[in-house]
Amino acid sequence: IRRPPRSTPLYSSAASDVYKRQELPVQPEAVVSVYGENKKLLVIIVVVGLLGIILLISQIQKPYTKPQQVVKNYQSEKPLLLFDDELKKANAGDAMAQFELGKMYANGKGVTQDYAQAVYWYRKAADQGNAKAQSNLGSMYNLGKGVSEDNAQAAYWYRKAADQGNAKAQYNLGSIYENGQGVSQDYMQAVYWYRKAAEQGDVYAQFRLGFIYTPNFFEQEKDRPQDFAEAVYWYRKAAEQNYSPAQSSLGDLYSSGDLNLNSKQVTPKAGQDYTQAIYWYRKAAEQGNSDGLVGLGLIYDGGKGVPQDYTQAIYWYRKAAEQGNFLAQFFLGMMYFQGKGVVEDNVTSLMWFYISAREEESLGRKKKFGQKPMASMMLDSISNSFPQEQIEEAQQRSKAWLDAHPKKN
């Protein structure tokens, strides 16, 4: 069963009553200090960014990455009966027993896991109009478990269940339409079915509605409905259910404000609220959400709503970078490249750029967007400025880091 992605789009990869915010921990170890023998004043070497590569931090947007569809099966809502009892009822035509029997086979509970048998019994119940069985049968087709993968059939069975008001099927049908799986991509249909599920409290549907409505600049997404107020509304619904991707995305919206979609320039407009952005970034960061961590780093890096503090920026970037967040890795590389909050270090800067480029490539973004990772473009611009031995050392260190931090499936 696929689960929701870890990461979400910025200004999305998402307020309620104001809560008391905790003070950020100060991490003195993140600062490299240089003192003379007579304890002279601290000297920080700041190197001006090369060729105008650095954008204003407050205007940097997370690249769009569409999450995988989430396909959910039902868990038992009552204690499972003995297999033999369910089998008797199922053979007698009891639709709920057929559904439960299918679930037992699908999950390997009380019987050896057998997806083909699960499909058989789900179909029996689905043919009798059992909405949960119809929804789960759609998931079996969507995932290719017990049957050949067939998204058209998945959409058919999801719709059967969705028409009966089944929230899980409504969410999955919305995802089918959003991603164009087995049907033509249709954002209005996706919004229609997501809204049906979201109004029943489905947190994933609320999150996807927030994402769809988020203003953006991607030409391939120009048919997507965009409404800042709607995006805030639905992200907040999910965020208040403590869903961390929605919390970080809500922080992004408050950080950027509404965007002028008629201009190629990012222009903050109504809705910008750094206090709310910090609040929601922190809520996400407290759950270990890497986008929330990056958001806090950007806030302190740019001095948005707080005094500018490179030490705190590095602290949050590093926490996200250790999780494999390529944006945080890129920003951390920039801090070392410019000597912001740390002593300028060419090798460490290059190391983080190499790591960021590899992590971004692993997400398939080059294939999707037809351009190099931004860290790769940075490396192309600056590599000739460094001695070969520094480049080789950075490559060795980046490889060692990547080997020590394998991607989780």
Coordinates of C-alpha atoms in Angstrom, one line a residue:
I1 CA 0.0 0.0 0.0
R2 CA 1.5 3.3 -1.0
R3 CA 1.8 6.0 1.6
P4 CA 1.8 9.7 1.3
P5 CA 5.1 11.2 0.2
R6 CA 7.4 12.7 2.7
S7 CA 7.9 15.9 0.8
T8 CA 5.6 18.6 -0.6
P9 CA 5.9 21.6 -2.9
L10 CA 7.2 25.0 -1.5
Y11 CA 4.8 27.8 -1.4
S12 CA 2.7 24.9 -1.2
S13 CA 6.3 20.8 -2.5
A14 CA 0.6 24.4 3.2
A15 CA -4.1 29.1 10.8
S16 CA -5.8 28.6 13.8
D17 CA -5.6 30.2 17.3
V18 CA -2.1 31.5 18.0
Y19 CA -0.2 29.2 20.3
K20 CA 2.8 30.1 22.4
R21 CA 5.9 29.4 20.4
Q22 CA 9.0 27.9 21.9
E23 CA 12.3 29.7 21.5
L24 CA 14.7 28.1 19.0
P25 CA 17.6 26.3 20.4
V26 CA 20.9 28.1 19.8
Q27 CA 23.5 25.8 18.4
P28 CA 26.9 27.4 19.0
E29 CA 28.7 24.4 17.4
A30 CA 27.3 25.5 14.1
V31 CA 29.4 28.7 14.2
V32 CA 33.1 28.6 13.3
S33 CA 34.8 31.4 15.3
V34 CA 38.3 32.8 14.7
Y35 CA 40.0 34.5 17.6
G36 CA 43.4 36.0 17.9
E37 CA 45.6 35.2 20.9
N38 CA 44.6 38.5 22.5
K39 CA 40.9 37.7 21.9
K40 CA 40.4 40.3 19.2
L41 CA 37.1 41.0 17.7
L42 CA 35.4 38.1 15.7
V43 CA 36.2 38.3 12.0
I44 CA 33.8 36.8 9.5
I45 CA 34.8 36.5 5.9
V46 CA 31.9 37.0 3.6
V47 CA 32.3 36.2 -0.1
V48 CA 30.0 37.9 -2.5
G49 CA 27.9 35.3 -4.5
L50 CA 29.2 34.5 -8.0
L51 CA 27.6 35.9 -11.2
G52 CA 24.3 36.8 -9.5
I53 CA 23.5 33.1 -8.9
I54 CA 22.0 33.7 -5.5
L55 CA 18.3 34.8 -5.6
L56 CA 16.8 36.6 -2.7
I57 CA 16.0 33.8 -0.2
S58 CA 12.5 35.1 0.4
Q59 CA 11.8 34.6 -3.3
I60 CA 13.2 31.1 -3.7
Q61 CA 10.4 28.6 -4.3
K62 CA 10.6 24.9 -3.8
P63 CA 10.5 23.0 -7.1
Y64 CA 7.2 21.3 -7.9
T65 CA 7.2 17.6 -7.3
K66 CA 3.9 15.7 -7.7
P67 CA 3.6 13.1 -5.0
Q68 CA 2.7 9.5 -5.8
Q69 CA -0.9 8.6 -5.5
V70 CA -2.0 7.3 -2.1
V71 CA -4.0 4.1 -2.3
K72 CA -5.5 3.1 0.9
N73 CA -7.3 -0.2 1.9
Y74 CA -9.6 -0.5 4.8
Q75 CA -8.4 -2.0 8.1
S76 CA -10.8 -4.1 10.0
E77 CA -13.5 -2.2 11.8
K78 CA -14.4 -5.1 14.0
P79 CA -12.5 -8.1 15.4
L80 CA -11.8 -10.6 12.7
L81 CA -13.9 -13.8 13.1
L82 CA -12.4 -17.2 12.6
F83 CA -11.6 -17.9 9.0
D84 CA -13.9 -20.9 8.8
D85 CA -16.8 -18.8 10.1
E86 CA -16.2 -16.1 7.5
L87 CA -15.8 -18.7 4.8
K88 CA -19.2 -20.2 5.6
K89 CA -20.9 -16.8 5.5
A90 CA -19.1 -15.8 2.4
N91 CA -20.1 -19.0 0.6
A92 CA -23.7 -18.4 1.7
G93 CA -23.6 -15.0 -0.2
D94 CA -23.0 -12.6 2.8
A95 CA -21.4 -9.6 1.1
M96 CA -19.7 -8.3 4.3
A97 CA -18.2 -11.7 5.0
Q98 CA -16.9 -11.8 1.5
F99 CA -15.3 -8.4 2.0
E100 CA -13.8 -9.5 5.3
L101 CA -12.5 -12.7 3.7
G102 CA -10.9 -10.7 0.9
K103 CA -9.3 -8.5 3.4
M104 CA -8.0 -11.5 5.3
Y105 CA -6.4 -12.9 2.2
A106 CA -5.0 -9.5 1.2
N107 CA -3.4 -8.9 4.6
G108 CA -2.5 -12.5 5.5
K109 CA -4.5 -12.4 8.6
G110 CA -5.7 -15.8 9.7
V111 CA -4.7 -17.3 6.4
T112 CA -1.7 -17.3 4.0
Q113 CA -1.6 -14.1 2.1
D114 CA -3.0 -14.6 -1.4
Y115 CA -3.8 -11.6 -3.5
A116 CA -5.7 -13.6 -6.2
Q117 CA -8.0 -14.9 -3.5
A118 CA -8.4 -11.4 -2.1
V119 CA -9.5 -10.2 -5.5
Y120 CA -11.9 -13.1 -5.9
W121 CA -13.7 -12.3 -2.7
Y122 CA -13.6 -8.6 -3.1
R123 CA -15.2 -9.0 -6.5
K124 CA -17.9 -11.2 -5.0
A125 CA -18.8 -8.5 -2.4
A126 CA -18.3 -5.7 -4.9
D127 CA -20.8 -7.2 -7.3
Q128 CA -23.3 -7.1 -4.5
G129 CA -22.7 -3.4 -4.1
N130 CA -20.4 -3.4 -1.1
A131 CA -18.7 0.0 -1.3
K132 CA -15.6 -1.0 0.8
A133 CA -15.0 -4.1 -1.4
Q134 CA -15.4 -1.9 -4.5
S135 CA -12.9 0.5 -3.1
N136 CA -10.4 -2.2 -2.2
L137 CA -10.9 -4.0 -5.5
G138 CA -10.0 -0.7 -7.2
S139 CA -6.8 -0.6 -5.2
M140 CA -5.9 -4.1 -6.2
Y141 CA -6.2 -3.1 -9.9
N142 CA -4.3 0.2 -9.3
L143 CA -1.4 -1.7 -7.6
G144 CA -1.5 -4.8 -9.8
K145 CA -2.0 -7.1 -6.8
G146 CA -3.7 -10.4 -7.7
V147 CA -4.6 -9.0 -11.1
S148 CA -2.7 -7.2 -13.9
E149 CA -2.4 -3.5 -13.2
D150 CA -5.3 -1.8 -14.9
N151 CA -6.0 1.8 -14.0
A152 CA -9.1 2.0 -16.1
Q153 CA -10.6 -0.9 -14.0
A154 CA -9.3 0.9 -10.8
A155 CA -11.2 4.0 -11.8
Y156 CA -14.3 2.0 -12.6
W157 CA -14.4 0.4 -9.1
Y158 CA -13.4 3.5 -7.3
R159 CA -16.3 5.4 -9.0
K160 CA -18.7 2.6 -7.9
A161 CA -17.7 3.1 -4.3
A162 CA -17.3 6.9 -4.5
D163 CA -20.9 7.2 -5.8
Q164 CA -22.0 5.6 -2.6
G165 CA -20.2 8.2 -0.6
N166 CA -17.1 6.2 0.3
A167 CA -14.4 8.7 1.3
K168 CA -11.5 6.5 0.6
A169 CA -12.7 5.7 -2.9
Q170 CA -13.5 9.4 -3.5
Y171 CA -9.9 10.3 -2.6
N172 CA -8.4 7.6 -4.8
L173 CA -10.6 8.6 -7.7
G174 CA -9.5 12.2 -7.3
S175 CA -5.9 11.0 -7.4
I176 CA -6.6 9.0 -10.6
Y177 CA -7.9 12.1 -12.2
E178 CA -5.1 14.3 -10.9
N179 CA -2.4 12.0 -12.2
G180 CA -4.2 10.9 -15.4
Q181 CA -4.1 7.2 -14.6
G182 CA -6.5 5.2 -16.7
V183 CA -8.4 8.4 -17.5
S184 CA -7.6 11.7 -19.1
Q185 CA -6.0 14.1 -16.6
D186 CA -8.8 16.4 -15.4
Y187 CA -8.1 18.8 -12.5
M188 CA -11.8 19.7 -12.2
Q189 CA -12.8 16.1 -11.7
A190 CA -9.9 15.7 -9.3
V191 CA -11.1 18.7 -7.3
Y192 CA -14.7 17.4 -7.3
W193 CA -13.8 14.0 -5.8
Y194 CA -11.1 15.3 -3.5
R195 CA -13.6 17.8 -2.1
K196 CA -16.2 15.0 -1.5
A197 CA -13.6 13.2 0.6
A198 CA -12.2 16.3 2.2
E199 CA -15.6 17.3 3.5
Q200 CA -15.7 13.9 5.3
G201 CA -12.4 14.8 7.0
D202 CA -10.0 12.8 4.8
V203 CA -6.7 14.5 5.6
Y204 CA -5.0 13.4 2.3
A205 CA -7.8 14.8 0.2
Q206 CA -7.6 18.1 2.1
F207 CA -3.9 18.2 1.5
R208 CA -4.2 17.5 -2.2
L209 CA -6.9 20.2 -2.6
G210 CA -4.5 22.7 -0.9
F211 CA -1.8 21.6 -3.4
I212 CA -4.0 21.9 -6.5
Y213 CA -5.2 25.4 -5.5
T214 CA -1.7 26.7 -4.6
P215 CA -0.6 29.5 -7.1
N216 CA 2.4 28.4 -9.2
F217 CA 4.5 29.3 -12.2
F218 CA 4.9 26.0 -13.9
E219 CA 3.7 26.1 -17.5
Q220 CA 2.9 22.4 -17.5
E221 CA 0.5 23.0 -14.6
K222 CA -1.3 26.0 -16.2
D223 CA -4.6 24.2 -16.3
R224 CA -4.7 23.8 -12.6
P225 CA -7.2 25.9 -10.7
Q226 CA -5.3 28.4 -8.5
D227 CA -6.8 30.2 -5.5
F228 CA -4.7 31.3 -2.6
A229 CA -7.6 31.5 -0.2
E230 CA -8.7 28.0 -1.1
A231 CA -5.2 26.7 -0.7
V232 CA -4.9 28.2 2.7
Y233 CA -8.3 26.8 3.8
W234 CA -7.6 23.2 2.8
Y235 CA -4.0 23.1 3.9
R236 CA -5.1 24.5 7.3
K237 CA -7.8 21.7 7.5
A238 CA -5.1 19.1 7.1
A239 CA -2.6 20.9 9.2
E240 CA -5.0 21.1 12.1
Q241 CA -5.1 17.3 11.9
N242 CA -1.4 17.4 12.6
Y243 CA -0.4 16.3 9.1
S244 CA 3.1 17.7 8.8
P245 CA 3.3 18.1 4.9
A246 CA 0.3 20.3 5.2
Q247 CA 1.8 22.2 8.0
S248 CA 5.0 23.0 6.1
S249 CA 3.0 23.8 3.0
L250 CA 0.8 26.2 4.9
G251 CA 4.0 27.8 6.2
D252 CA 5.1 28.2 2.6
L253 CA 1.9 30.0 1.7
Y254 CA 2.2 32.4 4.6
S255 CA 5.9 33.0 3.8
S256 CA 5.3 33.8 0.1
G257 CA 1.8 35.4 0.3
D258 CA -0.4 35.3 -2.7
L259 CA 1.6 35.4 -5.9
N260 CA 1.0 37.5 -9.0
L261 CA 0.5 34.8 -11.6
N262 CA 0.4 37.3 -14.5
S263 CA 4.1 38.1 -14.0
K264 CA 7.2 36.0 -14.4
Q265 CA 8.5 37.7 -11.2
V266 CA 7.6 36.3 -7.8
T267 CA 5.7 39.2 -6.1
P268 CA 4.5 38.8 -2.5
K269 CA 0.9 40.0 -2.2
A270 CA -1.9 39.7 0.3
G271 CA -1.8 36.9 2.8
Q272 CA 1.9 37.1 3.7
D273 CA 2.3 36.6 7.4
Y274 CA 5.8 35.6 8.7
T275 CA 4.5 35.0 12.2
Q276 CA 2.1 32.4 10.9
A277 CA 4.7 31.0 8.6
I278 CA 7.1 30.4 11.5
Y279 CA 4.4 28.9 13.6
W280 CA 3.5 26.3 11.0
Y281 CA 7.1 25.6 9.9
R282 CA 7.9 24.9 13.5
K283 CA 4.9 22.6 13.9
A284 CA 6.1 20.6 10.9
A285 CA 9.7 20.7 12.0
E286 CA 8.8 19.3 15.5
Q287 CA 7.6 16.2 13.6
G288 CA 10.9 16.0 11.7
N289 CA 9.4 17.2 8.4
S290 CA 12.3 18.3 6.3
D291 CA 10.4 20.9 4.4
G292 CA 9.5 22.6 7.7
L293 CA 13.1 22.5 8.6
V294 CA 14.1 24.1 5.4
G295 CA 11.4 26.7 5.8
L296 CA 12.8 27.7 9.2
G297 CA 16.2 27.9 7.7
L298 CA 15.0 30.3 5.0
I299 CA 13.2 32.4 7.5
Y300 CA 16.4 33.0 9.5
D301 CA 18.6 33.2 6.5
G302 CA 16.5 36.0 5.0
G303 CA 15.6 37.6 8.3
K304 CA 11.9 37.3 7.6
G305 CA 9.8 38.1 10.7
V306 CA 12.9 37.5 12.9
P307 CA 16.4 39.1 13.1
Q308 CA 18.6 37.6 10.5
D309 CA 20.6 34.8 12.0
Y310 CA 22.9 32.7 9.9
T311 CA 23.8 30.4 12.8
Q312 CA 20.1 29.4 13.1
A313 CA 19.7 29.1 9.4
I314 CA 22.6 26.7 9.2
Y315 CA 21.2 24.7 12.2
W316 CA 17.9 24.1 10.4
Y317 CA 19.5 23.6 7.0
R318 CA 21.8 21.0 8.4
K319 CA 19.0 19.1 10.1
A320 CA 17.1 18.9 6.8
A321 CA 20.2 18.1 4.8
E322 CA 20.9 15.1 7.0
Q323 CA 17.5 13.8 6.0
G324 CA 18.4 14.0 2.3
N325 CA 16.5 17.2 1.5
F326 CA 18.3 18.5 -1.7
L327 CA 17.2 22.1 -1.2
A328 CA 18.7 22.2 2.3
Q329 CA 21.9 20.6 1.0
F330 CA 22.1 23.3 -1.7
F331 CA 21.5 26.1 0.7
L332 CA 24.1 24.6 3.2
G333 CA 26.6 24.6 0.3
M334 CA 25.8 28.2 -0.4
M335 CA 26.5 29.1 3.3
Y336 CA 29.9 27.6 3.1
F337 CA 30.5 29.1 -0.4
Q338 CA 29.7 32.6 0.9
G339 CA 31.1 32.2 4.4
K340 CA 27.7 33.1 6.0
G341 CA 27.7 32.0 9.6
V342 CA 30.7 29.7 9.0
V343 CA 34.3 30.2 7.8
E344 CA 34.3 30.0 4.0
D345 CA 35.2 26.5 3.0
N346 CA 35.5 25.6 -0.7
V347 CA 35.7 21.8 -0.2
T348 CA 32.7 21.6 2.1
S349 CA 30.7 23.9 -0.2
L350 CA 31.5 21.7 -3.2
M351 CA 30.7 18.6 -1.2
W352 CA 27.2 19.7 -0.4
F353 CA 26.6 20.8 -4.0
Y354 CA 27.6 17.4 -5.3
I355 CA 25.3 15.7 -2.7
S356 CA 22.4 18.0 -3.6
A357 CA 22.8 17.4 -7.3
R358 CA 22.8 13.6 -6.7
E359 CA 19.8 13.7 -4.4
E360 CA 17.8 15.9 -6.8
E361 CA 18.6 13.6 -9.8
S362 CA 17.4 10.6 -7.8
L363 CA 14.0 12.2 -7.7
G364 CA 13.8 12.2 -11.5
R365 CA 13.5 15.9 -11.7
K366 CA 15.9 16.3 -14.6
K367 CA 13.8 14.0 -16.7
K368 CA 10.6 15.6 -15.6
F369 CA 11.6 19.3 -16.1
G370 CA 14.2 18.9 -18.7
Q371 CA 16.9 20.8 -16.8
K372 CA 19.9 20.1 -14.7
P373 CA 19.6 20.2 -10.9
M374 CA 20.4 23.7 -9.6
A375 CA 23.4 22.4 -7.7
S376 CA 24.7 20.9 -11.0
M377 CA 24.3 24.3 -12.6
M378 CA 26.1 25.9 -9.7
L379 CA 29.0 23.4 -10.0
D380 CA 29.2 24.1 -13.8
S381 CA 29.6 27.8 -12.9
I382 CA 32.2 27.6 -10.2
S383 CA 34.2 24.4 -10.6
N384 CA 36.9 26.0 -12.8
S385 CA 37.6 28.4 -10.0
F386 CA 38.9 25.7 -7.6
P387 CA 42.1 23.6 -7.7
Q388 CA 41.6 20.1 -8.9
E389 CA 42.7 18.6 -5.6
Q390 CA 39.9 20.5 -3.8
I391 CA 37.3 19.2 -6.4
E392 CA 38.6 15.6 -6.0
E393 CA 38.4 15.8 -2.2
A394 CA 34.9 17.2 -2.3
Q395 CA 33.8 14.4 -4.6
Q396 CA 35.3 11.8 -2.3
R397 CA 33.6 13.3 0.7
S398 CA 30.3 13.5 -1.1
K399 CA 30.5 9.9 -2.1
A400 CA 31.3 8.9 1.5
W401 CA 28.3 10.9 2.8
L402 CA 26.0 9.4 0.2
D403 CA 27.2 5.8 1.0
A404 CA 26.6 6.5 4.7
H405 CA 23.1 7.8 3.9
P406 CA 21.4 5.4 1.5
K407 CA 18.0 6.3 0.2
K408 CA 15.1 4.7 2.0
N409 CA 12.6 2.8 -0.2

